Amino acid sequence: MPADERVYAIGDIHGRADLLEDLLVQIEADDAARSPANSTAIFLGDLIDRGPESAQVVQRLMDLGAGSDRVRFLMGNHEEVFLKALAGNLKALAFFVRIGGKATILSYGVSEGDYDASDYPELLERLQASVPQAHVDFLNGFEDMIEIGDYVFVHAGVEPGVALSAQKPQTLRWIRDEFLHHREPFERIVVHGHTVSDEVEERRHRIGLDTGAFASGRLSAMGFEGANRWILQTGGALA
């Protein structure tokens, strides 16, 4: 990391507002215990779906980042699909439901009864009426890639053999096997979420921070300063 810079990267939250609060407390305490630095928090995407409190996570992080350039957010594939659905794409809405979107829809106040009674056009109307425009604007402002020092932060990964400057947003949000099976160095060490592992995956060319928080209870973050890295993590009680 550049001199006087400290970064905390936070893995996929997936609607676990309880774990988010726990981890934010840990990060605040960790940051305060270290020497003064310019500290930035980077959320790696997939704030929503699967867990029970997606709307609450979005609101909490929107409040956290308000007026600050030291809290940054990457667009995850779940946010991408959510936004497409909210824009009126019924195929995206159907896919959204298949990948855990029901929990998000319920978190925005649509009742279980209304959800079950709705076809997709009706469900779209209910969802559009329930999600605040401020949340839509917030999610639409998420970044695709953040480069700091020797690291690049993305949601899913990067396409091997392609310069960082030429990476496509869809790749950064969705790639999996081609990236995960690659063994050679990239331009920078890639810090990512998207693919669940039991523990933080720390390799010489990539670091995976998605530890399946929505099911495992382990929401993971990593701190970066100078040449040092360290892990912060919630306790892992099952949901």
Short mmCIF file of C-alpha atoms in Angstrom, two decimals:
data_model
loop_
_atom_site.label_atom_id
_atom_site.label_comp_id
_atom_site.label_asym_id
_atom_site.label_seq_id
_atom_site.Cartn_x
_atom_site.Cartn_y
_atom_site.Cartn_z
CA MET A 1 0.00 0.00 0.00
CA PRO A 2 1.18 3.57 -0.56
CA ALA A 3 2.61 5.39 2.45
CA ASP A 4 0.03 6.53 5.03
CA GLU A 5 -2.74 4.49 3.37
CA ARG A 6 -4.71 1.75 5.13
CA VAL A 7 -7.44 -0.25 3.39
CA TYR A 8 -10.09 -2.59 4.76
CA ALA A 9 -11.71 -4.84 2.13
CA ILE A 10 -15.00 -6.47 3.14
CA GLY A 11 -16.37 -9.62 1.53
CA ASP A 12 -19.90 -10.48 0.38
CA ILE A 13 -22.50 -9.53 3.01
CA HIS A 14 -25.63 -11.01 1.35
CA GLY A 15 -28.24 -9.47 3.59
CA ARG A 16 -26.63 -10.19 6.97
CA ALA A 17 -27.02 -6.83 8.70
CA ASP A 18 -26.16 -8.39 12.06
CA LEU A 19 -22.77 -9.59 10.84
CA LEU A 20 -22.11 -6.27 9.12
CA GLU A 21 -22.58 -4.38 12.38
CA ASP A 22 -20.25 -6.79 14.19
CA LEU A 23 -17.56 -6.40 11.54
CA LEU A 24 -17.87 -2.61 11.38
CA VAL A 25 -17.25 -2.47 15.13
CA GLN A 26 -14.18 -4.65 14.69
CA ILE A 27 -12.84 -2.50 11.85
CA GLU A 28 -13.38 0.72 13.81
CA ALA A 29 -11.56 -0.70 16.84
CA ASP A 30 -8.73 -2.11 14.73
CA ASP A 31 -8.28 1.19 12.89
CA ALA A 32 -8.24 3.16 16.14
CA ALA A 33 -5.64 0.84 17.68
CA ARG A 34 -3.15 1.40 14.86
CA SER A 35 -1.05 4.44 14.05
CA PRO A 36 -2.86 7.29 12.25
CA ALA A 37 -3.40 6.68 8.53
CA ASN A 38 -5.78 7.54 5.72
CA SER A 39 -8.18 4.61 6.05
CA THR A 40 -10.50 3.45 3.28
CA ALA A 41 -13.18 0.75 3.43
CA ILE A 42 -13.89 -1.12 0.20
CA PHE A 43 -17.00 -3.31 0.03
CA LEU A 44 -16.50 -6.00 -2.62
CA GLY A 45 -20.14 -6.25 -3.70
CA ASP A 46 -23.13 -8.56 -3.18
CA LEU A 47 -24.60 -6.61 -0.31
CA ILE A 48 -27.98 -8.15 -1.06
CA ASP A 49 -29.89 -11.45 -1.52
CA ARG A 50 -30.08 -14.71 0.44
CA GLY A 51 -29.80 -13.19 3.92
CA PRO A 52 -32.87 -11.65 5.59
CA GLU A 53 -31.95 -7.94 5.74
CA SER A 54 -30.77 -6.73 2.36
CA ALA A 55 -32.71 -3.46 2.51
CA GLN A 56 -31.25 -2.75 5.94
CA VAL A 57 -27.70 -3.49 4.73
CA VAL A 58 -28.13 -1.12 1.80
CA GLN A 59 -29.46 1.64 4.05
CA ARG A 60 -26.69 1.15 6.62
CA LEU A 61 -23.94 1.34 4.04
CA MET A 62 -25.55 4.22 2.19
CA ASP A 63 -25.51 6.13 5.49
CA LEU A 64 -21.94 5.02 6.21
CA GLY A 65 -20.67 6.27 2.88
CA ALA A 66 -22.66 9.49 2.74
CA GLY A 67 -20.35 12.41 1.99
CA SER A 68 -17.18 10.32 2.24
CA ASP A 69 -14.69 9.31 -0.43
CA ARG A 70 -13.16 6.86 2.04
CA VAL A 71 -16.01 4.35 1.81
CA ARG A 72 -16.18 2.73 -1.62
CA PHE A 73 -18.41 0.07 -3.15
CA LEU A 74 -17.93 -2.41 -5.97
CA MET A 75 -20.84 -3.61 -8.08
CA GLY A 76 -21.57 -7.29 -7.48
CA ASN A 77 -23.44 -9.57 -9.85
CA HIS A 78 -26.40 -9.59 -7.46
CA GLU A 79 -26.65 -5.79 -7.52
CA GLU A 80 -26.41 -5.89 -11.30
CA VAL A 81 -29.37 -8.27 -11.61
CA PHE A 82 -31.37 -6.38 -8.98
CA LEU A 83 -30.96 -3.10 -10.87
CA LYS A 84 -31.93 -4.71 -14.18
CA ALA A 85 -35.06 -6.10 -12.55
CA LEU A 86 -35.94 -2.73 -11.03
CA ALA A 87 -35.54 -1.15 -14.47
CA GLY A 88 -38.40 -3.36 -15.71
CA ASN A 89 -36.64 -6.45 -17.08
CA LEU A 90 -38.92 -9.39 -16.25
CA LYS A 91 -36.32 -11.99 -17.28
CA ALA A 92 -33.88 -10.35 -14.89
CA LEU A 93 -36.53 -10.44 -12.16
CA ALA A 94 -37.09 -14.17 -12.68
CA PHE A 95 -33.33 -14.77 -12.51
CA PHE A 96 -33.08 -12.51 -9.48
CA VAL A 97 -35.62 -14.66 -7.64
CA ARG A 98 -33.67 -17.82 -8.54
CA ILE A 99 -30.41 -16.50 -7.08
CA GLY A 100 -31.80 -15.46 -3.71
CA GLY A 101 -33.76 -12.33 -4.54
CA LYS A 102 -36.90 -13.38 -2.68
CA ALA A 103 -35.21 -12.51 0.61
CA THR A 104 -34.35 -9.07 -0.75
CA ILE A 105 -37.92 -8.46 -1.94
CA LEU A 106 -39.32 -9.41 1.46
CA SER A 107 -36.78 -7.18 3.20
CA TYR A 108 -38.21 -4.20 1.33
CA GLY A 109 -41.62 -4.80 2.90
CA VAL A 110 -43.40 -7.00 0.35
CA SER A 111 -45.33 -9.54 2.41
CA GLU A 112 -44.92 -13.27 1.99
CA GLY A 113 -48.59 -13.49 1.00
CA ASP A 114 -48.29 -10.81 -1.67
CA TYR A 115 -45.09 -12.39 -2.93
CA ASP A 116 -46.73 -15.81 -3.29
CA ALA A 117 -49.85 -14.37 -4.93
CA SER A 118 -48.00 -12.29 -7.53
CA ASP A 119 -47.02 -13.21 -11.05
CA TYR A 120 -43.83 -11.60 -12.34
CA PRO A 121 -45.43 -8.40 -13.70
CA GLU A 122 -47.30 -7.91 -10.41
CA LEU A 123 -44.17 -8.69 -8.41
CA LEU A 124 -42.22 -6.15 -10.43
CA GLU A 125 -44.79 -3.47 -9.64
CA ARG A 126 -44.65 -4.29 -5.94
CA LEU A 127 -40.85 -4.26 -5.93
CA GLN A 128 -40.58 -0.97 -7.82
CA ALA A 129 -43.05 0.62 -5.39
CA SER A 130 -41.12 -0.69 -2.38
CA VAL A 131 -37.48 0.15 -3.17
CA PRO A 132 -36.60 3.79 -2.43
CA GLN A 133 -35.15 5.72 -5.36
CA ALA A 134 -32.27 6.66 -3.08
CA HIS A 135 -31.30 2.98 -2.86
CA VAL A 136 -31.45 2.62 -6.64
CA ASP A 137 -29.26 5.70 -7.11
CA PHE A 138 -26.82 4.45 -4.48
CA LEU A 139 -26.42 1.03 -6.10
CA ASN A 140 -26.11 2.53 -9.56
CA GLY A 141 -23.13 4.52 -8.32
CA PHE A 142 -21.03 1.46 -7.47
CA GLU A 143 -17.63 1.03 -9.09
CA ASP A 144 -16.32 -1.83 -11.25
CA MET A 145 -12.67 -1.88 -10.14
CA ILE A 146 -10.44 -0.09 -7.63
CA GLU A 147 -6.65 -0.06 -7.97
CA ILE A 148 -4.50 0.91 -4.98
CA GLY A 149 -0.81 0.17 -4.70
CA ASP A 150 0.02 -3.43 -5.58
CA TYR A 151 -3.64 -4.48 -5.33
CA VAL A 152 -6.73 -4.41 -7.51
CA PHE A 153 -10.13 -4.84 -5.88
CA VAL A 154 -12.97 -6.38 -7.91
CA HIS A 155 -16.10 -8.35 -7.16
CA ALA A 156 -15.53 -11.67 -8.92
CA GLY A 157 -12.10 -11.62 -10.56
CA VAL A 158 -10.35 -10.66 -13.77
CA GLU A 159 -9.89 -12.32 -17.14
CA PRO A 160 -6.38 -13.79 -17.38
CA GLY A 161 -4.27 -12.38 -20.18
CA VAL A 162 -6.29 -9.16 -20.45
CA ALA A 163 -4.90 -5.85 -19.18
CA LEU A 164 -6.72 -4.39 -16.20
CA SER A 165 -7.55 -1.33 -18.28
CA ALA A 166 -9.33 -3.57 -20.83
CA GLN A 167 -11.39 -5.71 -18.43
CA LYS A 168 -15.13 -5.77 -19.09
CA PRO A 169 -17.55 -4.95 -16.25
CA GLN A 170 -19.44 -8.22 -16.84
CA THR A 171 -16.21 -10.17 -16.38
CA LEU A 172 -15.37 -8.34 -13.17
CA ARG A 173 -18.80 -9.22 -11.73
CA TRP A 174 -19.30 -12.78 -12.98
CA ILE A 175 -16.07 -14.62 -13.85
CA ARG A 176 -15.29 -17.73 -11.88
CA ASP A 177 -13.45 -20.84 -13.09
CA GLU A 178 -11.12 -19.25 -15.64
CA PHE A 179 -9.94 -16.79 -13.01
CA LEU A 180 -9.85 -19.21 -10.08
CA HIS A 181 -7.87 -21.86 -11.98
CA HIS A 182 -5.28 -19.38 -13.23
CA ARG A 183 -1.95 -19.82 -11.47
CA GLU A 184 0.26 -17.06 -12.90
CA PRO A 185 0.60 -13.51 -11.49
CA PHE A 186 -1.69 -10.73 -12.64
CA GLU A 187 -0.69 -7.06 -12.99
CA ARG A 188 -1.67 -6.63 -9.35
CA ILE A 189 -2.74 -8.97 -6.58
CA VAL A 190 -6.51 -9.42 -7.08
CA VAL A 191 -8.73 -9.03 -4.00
CA HIS A 192 -12.20 -10.43 -4.68
CA GLY A 193 -15.39 -11.97 -3.34
CA HIS A 194 -18.08 -13.86 -5.32
CA THR A 195 -16.78 -17.41 -4.83
CA VAL A 196 -17.41 -18.92 -1.40
CA SER A 197 -14.61 -20.61 0.53
CA ASP A 198 -14.64 -21.91 4.08
CA GLU A 199 -11.93 -19.46 5.12
CA VAL A 200 -10.19 -16.49 3.55
CA GLU A 201 -8.27 -17.72 0.51
CA GLU A 202 -4.86 -16.06 0.44
CA ARG A 203 -2.68 -16.92 -2.54
CA ARG A 204 0.31 -15.14 -4.04
CA HIS A 205 -1.73 -13.71 -6.94
CA ARG A 206 -5.26 -13.41 -5.47
CA ILE A 207 -7.14 -13.13 -2.17
CA GLY A 208 -10.74 -14.37 -1.82
CA LEU A 209 -12.84 -12.84 0.96
CA ASP A 210 -16.26 -14.45 0.45
CA THR A 211 -16.71 -16.88 3.34
CA GLY A 212 -20.43 -17.47 2.78
CA ALA A 213 -21.64 -15.08 5.47
CA PHE A 214 -25.36 -15.57 4.76
CA ALA A 215 -25.11 -19.26 5.76
CA SER A 216 -21.86 -19.64 7.71
CA GLY A 217 -22.07 -16.57 9.92
CA ARG A 218 -18.49 -15.73 8.91
CA LEU A 219 -18.24 -12.30 7.32
CA SER A 220 -14.62 -11.61 6.49
CA ALA A 221 -12.49 -8.55 5.89
CA MET A 222 -8.80 -7.98 5.33
CA GLY A 223 -6.73 -4.99 6.34
CA PHE A 224 -3.85 -3.75 4.18
CA GLU A 225 -1.09 -1.35 5.19
CA GLY A 226 2.40 -1.11 3.75
CA ALA A 227 3.45 -4.72 3.11
CA ASN A 228 1.22 -6.08 5.88
CA ARG A 229 -2.16 -7.87 5.69
CA TRP A 230 -4.44 -9.10 8.44
CA ILE A 231 -7.87 -10.73 8.72
CA LEU A 232 -10.93 -9.55 10.64
CA GLN A 233 -13.90 -11.90 10.83
CA THR A 234 -17.20 -12.45 12.63
CA GLY A 235 -17.53 -15.45 14.88
CA GLY A 236 -19.18 -17.90 12.56
CA ALA A 237 -22.39 -18.77 14.41
CA LEU A 238 -24.76 -20.43 11.96
CA ALA A 239 -27.76 -18.42 10.85
#
